[in-house]
mmCIF file of C-alpha atoms in Angstrom:
data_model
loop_
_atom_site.group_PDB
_atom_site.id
_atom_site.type_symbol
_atom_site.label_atom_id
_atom_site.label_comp_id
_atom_site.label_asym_id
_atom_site.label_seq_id
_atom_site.Cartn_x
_atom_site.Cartn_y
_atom_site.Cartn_z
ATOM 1 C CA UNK A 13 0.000 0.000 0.000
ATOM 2 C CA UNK A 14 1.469 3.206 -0.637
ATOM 3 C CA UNK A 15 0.270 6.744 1.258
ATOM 4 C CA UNK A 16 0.701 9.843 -0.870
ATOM 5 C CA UNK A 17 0.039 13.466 -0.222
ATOM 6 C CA UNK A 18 -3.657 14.651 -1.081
ATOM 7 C CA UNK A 19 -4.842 17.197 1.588
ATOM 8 C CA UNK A 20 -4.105 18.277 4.785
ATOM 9 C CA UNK A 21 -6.935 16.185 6.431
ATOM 10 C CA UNK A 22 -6.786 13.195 3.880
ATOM 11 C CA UNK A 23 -4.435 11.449 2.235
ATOM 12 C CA UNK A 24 -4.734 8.953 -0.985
ATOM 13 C CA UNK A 25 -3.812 5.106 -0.771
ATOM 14 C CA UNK A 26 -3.600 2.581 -3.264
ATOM 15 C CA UNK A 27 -5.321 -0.579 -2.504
ATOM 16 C CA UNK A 28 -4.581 -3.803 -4.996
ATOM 17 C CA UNK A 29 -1.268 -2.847 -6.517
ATOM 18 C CA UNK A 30 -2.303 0.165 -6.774
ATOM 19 C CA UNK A 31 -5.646 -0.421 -8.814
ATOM 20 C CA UNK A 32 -7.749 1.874 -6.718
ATOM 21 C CA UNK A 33 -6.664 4.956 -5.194
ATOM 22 C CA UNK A 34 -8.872 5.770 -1.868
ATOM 23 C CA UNK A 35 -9.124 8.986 0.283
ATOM 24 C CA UNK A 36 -8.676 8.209 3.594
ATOM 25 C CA UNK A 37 -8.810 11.004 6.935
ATOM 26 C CA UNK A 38 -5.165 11.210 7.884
ATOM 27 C CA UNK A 39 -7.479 11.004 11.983
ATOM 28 C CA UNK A 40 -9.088 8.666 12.895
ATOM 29 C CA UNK A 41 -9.707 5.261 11.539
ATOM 30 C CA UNK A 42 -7.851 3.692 8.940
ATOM 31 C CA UNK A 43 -8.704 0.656 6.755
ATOM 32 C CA UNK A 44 -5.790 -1.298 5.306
ATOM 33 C CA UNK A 45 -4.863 -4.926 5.428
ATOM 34 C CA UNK A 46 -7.829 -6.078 7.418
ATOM 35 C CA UNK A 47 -9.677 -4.122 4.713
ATOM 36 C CA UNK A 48 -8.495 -6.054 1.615
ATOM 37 C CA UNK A 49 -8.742 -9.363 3.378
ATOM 38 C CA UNK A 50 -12.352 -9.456 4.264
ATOM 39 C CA UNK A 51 -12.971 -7.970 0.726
ATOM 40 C CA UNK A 52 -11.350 -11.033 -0.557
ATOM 41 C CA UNK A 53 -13.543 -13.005 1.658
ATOM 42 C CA UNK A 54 -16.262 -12.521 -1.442
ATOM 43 C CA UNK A 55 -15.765 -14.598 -4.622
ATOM 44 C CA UNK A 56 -18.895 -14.741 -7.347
ATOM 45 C CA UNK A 57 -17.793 -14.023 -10.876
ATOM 46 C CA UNK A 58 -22.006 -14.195 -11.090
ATOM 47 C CA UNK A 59 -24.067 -10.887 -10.744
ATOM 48 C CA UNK A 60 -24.681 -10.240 -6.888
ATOM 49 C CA UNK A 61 -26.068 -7.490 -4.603
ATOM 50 C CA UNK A 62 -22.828 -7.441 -0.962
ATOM 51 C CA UNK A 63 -23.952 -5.157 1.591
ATOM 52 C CA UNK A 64 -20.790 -3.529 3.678
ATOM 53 C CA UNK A 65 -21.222 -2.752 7.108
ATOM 54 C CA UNK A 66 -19.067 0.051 8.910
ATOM 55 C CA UNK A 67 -18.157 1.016 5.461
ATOM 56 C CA UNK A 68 -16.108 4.135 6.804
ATOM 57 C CA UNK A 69 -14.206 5.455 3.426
ATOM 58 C CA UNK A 70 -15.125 2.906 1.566
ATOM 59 C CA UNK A 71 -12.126 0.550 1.455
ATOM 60 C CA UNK A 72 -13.060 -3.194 1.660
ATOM 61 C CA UNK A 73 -16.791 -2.394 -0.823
ATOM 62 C CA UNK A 74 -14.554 -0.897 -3.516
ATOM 63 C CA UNK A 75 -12.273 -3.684 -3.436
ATOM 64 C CA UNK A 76 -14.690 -5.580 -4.213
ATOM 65 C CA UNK A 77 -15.922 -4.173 -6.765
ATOM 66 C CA UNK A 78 -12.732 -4.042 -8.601
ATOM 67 C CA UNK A 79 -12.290 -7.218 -8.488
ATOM 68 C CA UNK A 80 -15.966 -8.505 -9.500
ATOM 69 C CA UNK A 81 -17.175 -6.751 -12.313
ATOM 70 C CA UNK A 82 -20.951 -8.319 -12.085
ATOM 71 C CA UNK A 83 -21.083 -7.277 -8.341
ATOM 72 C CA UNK A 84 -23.019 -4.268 -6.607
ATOM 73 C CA UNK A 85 -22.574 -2.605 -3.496
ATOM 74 C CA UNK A 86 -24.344 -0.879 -0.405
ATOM 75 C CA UNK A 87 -22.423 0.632 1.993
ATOM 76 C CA UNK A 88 -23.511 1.627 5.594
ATOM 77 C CA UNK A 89 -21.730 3.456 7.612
ATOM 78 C CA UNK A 90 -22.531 5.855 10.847
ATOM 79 C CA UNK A 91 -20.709 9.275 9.982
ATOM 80 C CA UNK A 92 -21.702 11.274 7.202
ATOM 81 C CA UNK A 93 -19.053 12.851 6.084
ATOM 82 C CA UNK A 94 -17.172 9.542 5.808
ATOM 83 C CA UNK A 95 -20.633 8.221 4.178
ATOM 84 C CA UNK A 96 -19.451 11.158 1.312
ATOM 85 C CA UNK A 97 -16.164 10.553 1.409
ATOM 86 C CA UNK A 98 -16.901 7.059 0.446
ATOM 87 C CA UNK A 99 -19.338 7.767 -2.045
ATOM 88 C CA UNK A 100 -16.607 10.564 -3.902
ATOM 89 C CA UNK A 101 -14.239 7.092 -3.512
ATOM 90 C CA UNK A 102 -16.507 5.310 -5.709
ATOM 91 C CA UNK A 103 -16.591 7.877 -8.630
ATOM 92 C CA UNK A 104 -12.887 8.908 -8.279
ATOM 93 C CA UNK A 105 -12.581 4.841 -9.125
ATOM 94 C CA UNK A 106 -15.239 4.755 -11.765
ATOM 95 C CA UNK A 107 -18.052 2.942 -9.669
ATOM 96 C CA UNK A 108 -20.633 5.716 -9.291
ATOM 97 C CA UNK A 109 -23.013 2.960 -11.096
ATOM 98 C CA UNK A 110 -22.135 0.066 -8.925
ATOM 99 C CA UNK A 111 -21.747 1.795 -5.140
ATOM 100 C CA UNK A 112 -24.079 3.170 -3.052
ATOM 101 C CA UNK A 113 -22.806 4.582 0.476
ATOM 102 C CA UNK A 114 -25.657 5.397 3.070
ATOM 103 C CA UNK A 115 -25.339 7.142 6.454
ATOM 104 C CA UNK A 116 -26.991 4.781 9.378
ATOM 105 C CA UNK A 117 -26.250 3.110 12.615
ATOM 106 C CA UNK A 118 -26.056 -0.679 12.404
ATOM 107 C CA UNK A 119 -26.888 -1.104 16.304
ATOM 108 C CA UNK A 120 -29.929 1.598 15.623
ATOM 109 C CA UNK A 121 -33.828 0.286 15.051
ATOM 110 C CA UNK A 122 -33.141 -1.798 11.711
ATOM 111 C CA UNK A 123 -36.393 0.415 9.686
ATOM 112 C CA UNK A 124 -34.000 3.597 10.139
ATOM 113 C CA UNK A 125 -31.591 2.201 7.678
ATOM 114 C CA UNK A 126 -33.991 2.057 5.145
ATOM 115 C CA UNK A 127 -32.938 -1.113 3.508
ATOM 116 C CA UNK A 128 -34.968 -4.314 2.351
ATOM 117 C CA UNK A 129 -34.339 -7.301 4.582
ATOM 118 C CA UNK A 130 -32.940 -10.469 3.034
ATOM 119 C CA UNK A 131 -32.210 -8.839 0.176
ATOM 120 C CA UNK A 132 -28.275 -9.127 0.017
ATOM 121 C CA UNK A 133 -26.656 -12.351 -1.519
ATOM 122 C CA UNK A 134 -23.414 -11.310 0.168
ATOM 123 C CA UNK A 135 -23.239 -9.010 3.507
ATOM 124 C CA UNK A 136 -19.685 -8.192 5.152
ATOM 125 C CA UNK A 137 -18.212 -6.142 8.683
ATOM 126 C CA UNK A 138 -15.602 -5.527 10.216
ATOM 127 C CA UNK A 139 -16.970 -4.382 13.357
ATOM 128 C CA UNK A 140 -15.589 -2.485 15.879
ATOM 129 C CA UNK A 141 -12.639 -4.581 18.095
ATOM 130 C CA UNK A 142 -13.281 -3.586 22.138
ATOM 131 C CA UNK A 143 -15.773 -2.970 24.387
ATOM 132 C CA UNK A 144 -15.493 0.521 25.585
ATOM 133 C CA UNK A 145 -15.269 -0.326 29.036
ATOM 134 C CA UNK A 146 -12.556 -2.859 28.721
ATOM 135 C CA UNK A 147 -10.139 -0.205 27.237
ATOM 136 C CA UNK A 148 -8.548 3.004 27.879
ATOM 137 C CA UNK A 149 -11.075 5.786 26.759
ATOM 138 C CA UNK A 150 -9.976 7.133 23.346
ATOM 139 C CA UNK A 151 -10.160 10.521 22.958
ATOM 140 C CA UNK A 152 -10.582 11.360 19.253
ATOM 141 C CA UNK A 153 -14.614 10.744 18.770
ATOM 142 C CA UNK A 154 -13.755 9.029 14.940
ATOM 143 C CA UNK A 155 -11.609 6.892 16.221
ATOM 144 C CA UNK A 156 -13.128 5.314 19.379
ATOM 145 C CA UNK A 157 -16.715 4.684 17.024
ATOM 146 C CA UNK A 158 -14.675 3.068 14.997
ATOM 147 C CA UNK A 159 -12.609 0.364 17.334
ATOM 148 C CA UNK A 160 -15.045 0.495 20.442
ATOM 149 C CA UNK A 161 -18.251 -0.612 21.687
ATOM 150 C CA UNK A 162 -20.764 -1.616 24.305
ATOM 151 C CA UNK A 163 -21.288 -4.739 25.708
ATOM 152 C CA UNK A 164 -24.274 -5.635 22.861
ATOM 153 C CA UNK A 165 -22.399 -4.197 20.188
ATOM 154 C CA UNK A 166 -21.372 -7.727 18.053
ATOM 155 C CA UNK A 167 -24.696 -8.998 18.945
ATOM 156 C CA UNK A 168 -25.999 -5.778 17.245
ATOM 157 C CA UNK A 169 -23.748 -6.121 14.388
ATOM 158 C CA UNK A 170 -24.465 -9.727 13.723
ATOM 159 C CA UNK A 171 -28.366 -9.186 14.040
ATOM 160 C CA UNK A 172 -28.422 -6.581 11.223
ATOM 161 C CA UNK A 173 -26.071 -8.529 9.177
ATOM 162 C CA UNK A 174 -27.850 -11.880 9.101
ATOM 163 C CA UNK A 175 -31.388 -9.596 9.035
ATOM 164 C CA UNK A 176 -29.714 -7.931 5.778
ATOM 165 C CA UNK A 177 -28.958 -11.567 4.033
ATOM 166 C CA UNK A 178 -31.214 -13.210 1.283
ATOM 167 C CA UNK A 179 -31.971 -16.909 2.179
ATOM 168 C CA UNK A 180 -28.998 -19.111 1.727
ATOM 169 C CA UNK A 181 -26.595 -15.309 1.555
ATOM 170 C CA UNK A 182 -23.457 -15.516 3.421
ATOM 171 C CA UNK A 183 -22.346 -13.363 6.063
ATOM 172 C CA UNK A 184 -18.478 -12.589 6.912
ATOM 173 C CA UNK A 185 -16.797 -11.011 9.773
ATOM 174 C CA UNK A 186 -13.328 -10.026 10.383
ATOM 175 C CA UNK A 187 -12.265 -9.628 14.196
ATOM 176 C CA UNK A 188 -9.613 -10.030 16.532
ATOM 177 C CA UNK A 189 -8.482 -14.233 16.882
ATOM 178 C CA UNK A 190 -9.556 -13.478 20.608
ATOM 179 C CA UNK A 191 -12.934 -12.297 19.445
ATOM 180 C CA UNK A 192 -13.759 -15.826 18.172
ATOM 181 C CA UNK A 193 -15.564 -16.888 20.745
ATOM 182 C CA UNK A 194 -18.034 -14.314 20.739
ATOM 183 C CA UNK A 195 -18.471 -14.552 16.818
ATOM 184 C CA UNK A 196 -19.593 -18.122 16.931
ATOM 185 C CA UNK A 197 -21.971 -17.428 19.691
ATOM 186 C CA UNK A 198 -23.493 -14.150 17.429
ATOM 187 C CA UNK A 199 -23.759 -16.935 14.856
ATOM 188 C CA UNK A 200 -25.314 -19.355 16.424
ATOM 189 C CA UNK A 201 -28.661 -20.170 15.337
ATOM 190 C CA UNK A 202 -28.332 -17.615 13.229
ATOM 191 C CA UNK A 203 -26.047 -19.267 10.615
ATOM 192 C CA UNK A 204 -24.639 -22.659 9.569
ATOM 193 C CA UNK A 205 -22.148 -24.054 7.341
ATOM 194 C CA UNK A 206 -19.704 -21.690 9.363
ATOM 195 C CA UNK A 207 -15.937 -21.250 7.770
ATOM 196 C CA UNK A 208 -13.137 -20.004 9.928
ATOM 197 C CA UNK A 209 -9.791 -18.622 8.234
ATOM 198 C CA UNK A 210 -7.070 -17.509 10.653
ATOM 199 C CA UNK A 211 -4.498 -14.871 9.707
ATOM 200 C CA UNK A 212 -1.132 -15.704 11.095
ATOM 201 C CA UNK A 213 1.395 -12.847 11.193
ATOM 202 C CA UNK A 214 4.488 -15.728 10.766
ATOM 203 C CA UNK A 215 4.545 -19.167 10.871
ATOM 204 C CA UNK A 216 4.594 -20.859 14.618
ATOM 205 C CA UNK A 217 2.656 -18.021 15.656
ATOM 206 C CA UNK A 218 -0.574 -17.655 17.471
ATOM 207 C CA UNK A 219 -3.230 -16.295 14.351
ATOM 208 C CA UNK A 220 -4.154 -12.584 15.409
ATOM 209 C CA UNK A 221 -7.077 -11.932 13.358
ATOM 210 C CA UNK A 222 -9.919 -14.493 12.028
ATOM 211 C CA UNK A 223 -12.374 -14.934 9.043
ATOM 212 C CA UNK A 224 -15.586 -16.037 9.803
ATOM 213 C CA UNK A 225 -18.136 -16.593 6.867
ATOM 214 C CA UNK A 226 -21.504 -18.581 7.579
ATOM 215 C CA UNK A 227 -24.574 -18.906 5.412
ATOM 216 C CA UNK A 228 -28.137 -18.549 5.937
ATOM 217 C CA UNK A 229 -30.174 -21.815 6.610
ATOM 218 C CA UNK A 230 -27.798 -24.196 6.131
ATOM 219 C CA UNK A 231 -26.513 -27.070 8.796
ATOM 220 C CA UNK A 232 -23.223 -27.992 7.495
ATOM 221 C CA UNK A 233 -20.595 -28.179 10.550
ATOM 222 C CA UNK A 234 -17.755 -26.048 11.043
ATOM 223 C CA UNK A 235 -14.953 -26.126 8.998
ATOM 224 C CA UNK A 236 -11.278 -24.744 10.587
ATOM 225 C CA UNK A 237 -9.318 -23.186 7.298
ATOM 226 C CA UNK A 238 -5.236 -23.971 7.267
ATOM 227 C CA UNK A 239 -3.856 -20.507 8.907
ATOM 228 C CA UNK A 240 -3.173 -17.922 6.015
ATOM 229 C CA UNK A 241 0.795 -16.636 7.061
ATOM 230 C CA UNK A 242 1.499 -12.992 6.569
ATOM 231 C CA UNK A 243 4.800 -12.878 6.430
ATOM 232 C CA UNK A 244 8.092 -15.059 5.537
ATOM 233 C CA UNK A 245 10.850 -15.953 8.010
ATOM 234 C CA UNK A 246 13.039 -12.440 6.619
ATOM 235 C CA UNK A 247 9.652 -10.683 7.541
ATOM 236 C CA UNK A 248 8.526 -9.754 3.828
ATOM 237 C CA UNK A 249 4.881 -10.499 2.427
ATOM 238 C CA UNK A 250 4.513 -14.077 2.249
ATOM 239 C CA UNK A 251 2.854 -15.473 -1.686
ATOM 240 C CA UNK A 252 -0.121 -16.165 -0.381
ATOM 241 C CA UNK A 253 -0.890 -12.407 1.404
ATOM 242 C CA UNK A 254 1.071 -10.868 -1.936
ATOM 243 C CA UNK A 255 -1.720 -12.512 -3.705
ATOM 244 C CA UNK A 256 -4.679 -11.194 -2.303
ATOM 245 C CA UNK A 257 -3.120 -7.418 -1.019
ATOM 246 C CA UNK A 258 -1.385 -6.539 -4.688
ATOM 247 C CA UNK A 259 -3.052 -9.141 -7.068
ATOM 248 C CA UNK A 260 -6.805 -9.550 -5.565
ATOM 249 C CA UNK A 261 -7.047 -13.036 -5.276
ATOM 250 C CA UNK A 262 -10.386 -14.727 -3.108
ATOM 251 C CA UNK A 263 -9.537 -16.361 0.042
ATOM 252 C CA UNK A 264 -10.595 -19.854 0.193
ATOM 253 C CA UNK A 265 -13.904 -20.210 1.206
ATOM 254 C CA UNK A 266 -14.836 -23.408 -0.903
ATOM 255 C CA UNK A 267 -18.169 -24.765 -0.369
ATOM 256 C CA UNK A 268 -17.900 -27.552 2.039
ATOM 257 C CA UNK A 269 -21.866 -28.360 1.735
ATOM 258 C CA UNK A 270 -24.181 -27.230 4.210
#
């Protein structure tokens, strides 16, 4: 990913090699990695309707869409001026006709969002990482929205999501390893057929971030994914990550059944 100079409260980044160029707020969050990976959690060279949740500046729906050329996108996300920055993303990268960015809170009454349930084949978050009262208070209001919330927040999250997806849709989160736990409880009852792909930062160590894709009424069991390793032994890209951060390749969520 390379950072360039645009403004002096953004900056542009180029995502996939360098195939889309995305205004970012140099405070606040940032998408990067984490960004690219859960976009490359969704792989359907067929026309589909992905829903992006927390969509901030737009990062992980417009990687999408440049890699799927059949595939359109809503994107929700809380603040409105990174609801617009997002939206200026997707024409800057020639996807005005593909994107749609609206402003709405995910853990809000779902009516307010003004979407139609089960309507998304495809529906994707990477929701905020803490609790806000099992971390130090953050002090820049962007920032904490973006990696804290309450105690009900995933729940929240994973409701909406799974409320958002057609029958048989899939649903993927990205989340702290530690977080696993409380992702399979969200989708419990909720989704089957569940799929979890651990990022590894090198190989031997513990994963610190985690896939999880289920679908919609199926019952196929889990299915633990071989660890995805970040890095080599010298501590440069590994293939495998080169191939999905610079190239856009799909992570490999094969259907199992279910």
């Amino acid at each position: 990913m390379q950072v360039q100079t645009n403004s002096d409260d953004a900056s542009a980044d180029g995502f996939l090699g360098n195939r889309l160029t995305i205004r970012q707020p140099r405070n606040g969050h940032r998408s990067g990695h984490d960004a690219v990976f859960l976009a490359a959690s969704v792989d359907n060279e067929k026309a589909q309707t992905v829903c992006d949740l927390g969509a901030g500046a737009g990062v992980v729906g417009l990687c999408i869409l440049a890699r799927l050329p059949e595939t359109h996108l809503v994107g929700v996300e809380i603040a409105p001026d990174l609801c617009q920055l997002a939206q200026e993303n997707a024409a800057a990268n020639g996807f005005t006709k593909r994107a749609n960015f609206v402003a709405g809170d995910i853990v809000g009454p779902f009516s307010a969002l003004g979407l139609e349930p089960n309507s998304f084949d495809h529906v994707v978050a990477n929701p905020p990482f803490y609790q806000s009262d099992q971390v130090p208070p953050v002090q820049d209001a962007a920032r904490a929205r973006a990696h804290q919330t309450d105690a009900g927040g995933l729940e929240n999250w994973m409701r909406c999501a799974c409320a958002l997806a057609a029958a048989n849709g899939l649903v993927t989160f990205i989340h702290r390893a530690e977080a696993l736990g409380d992702l399979l409880a969200a989708m419990h009852f909720r989704l089957g057929a569940l799929k979890v792909q651990p990022l590894t930062p090198r190989a031997g160590e513990a994963s610190h971030r985690v896939l999880v894709q289920g679908r919609r009424d199926a019952r196929a069991p889990l299915v633990l994914l071989p660890p995805i390793v970040l890095q080599n032994a010298a501590g440069e890209p590994s293939e495998q990550a080169e191939s999905v951060l610079r190239h856009g390749a799909a992570l490999d969520f094969a259907d199992t059944g279910g």
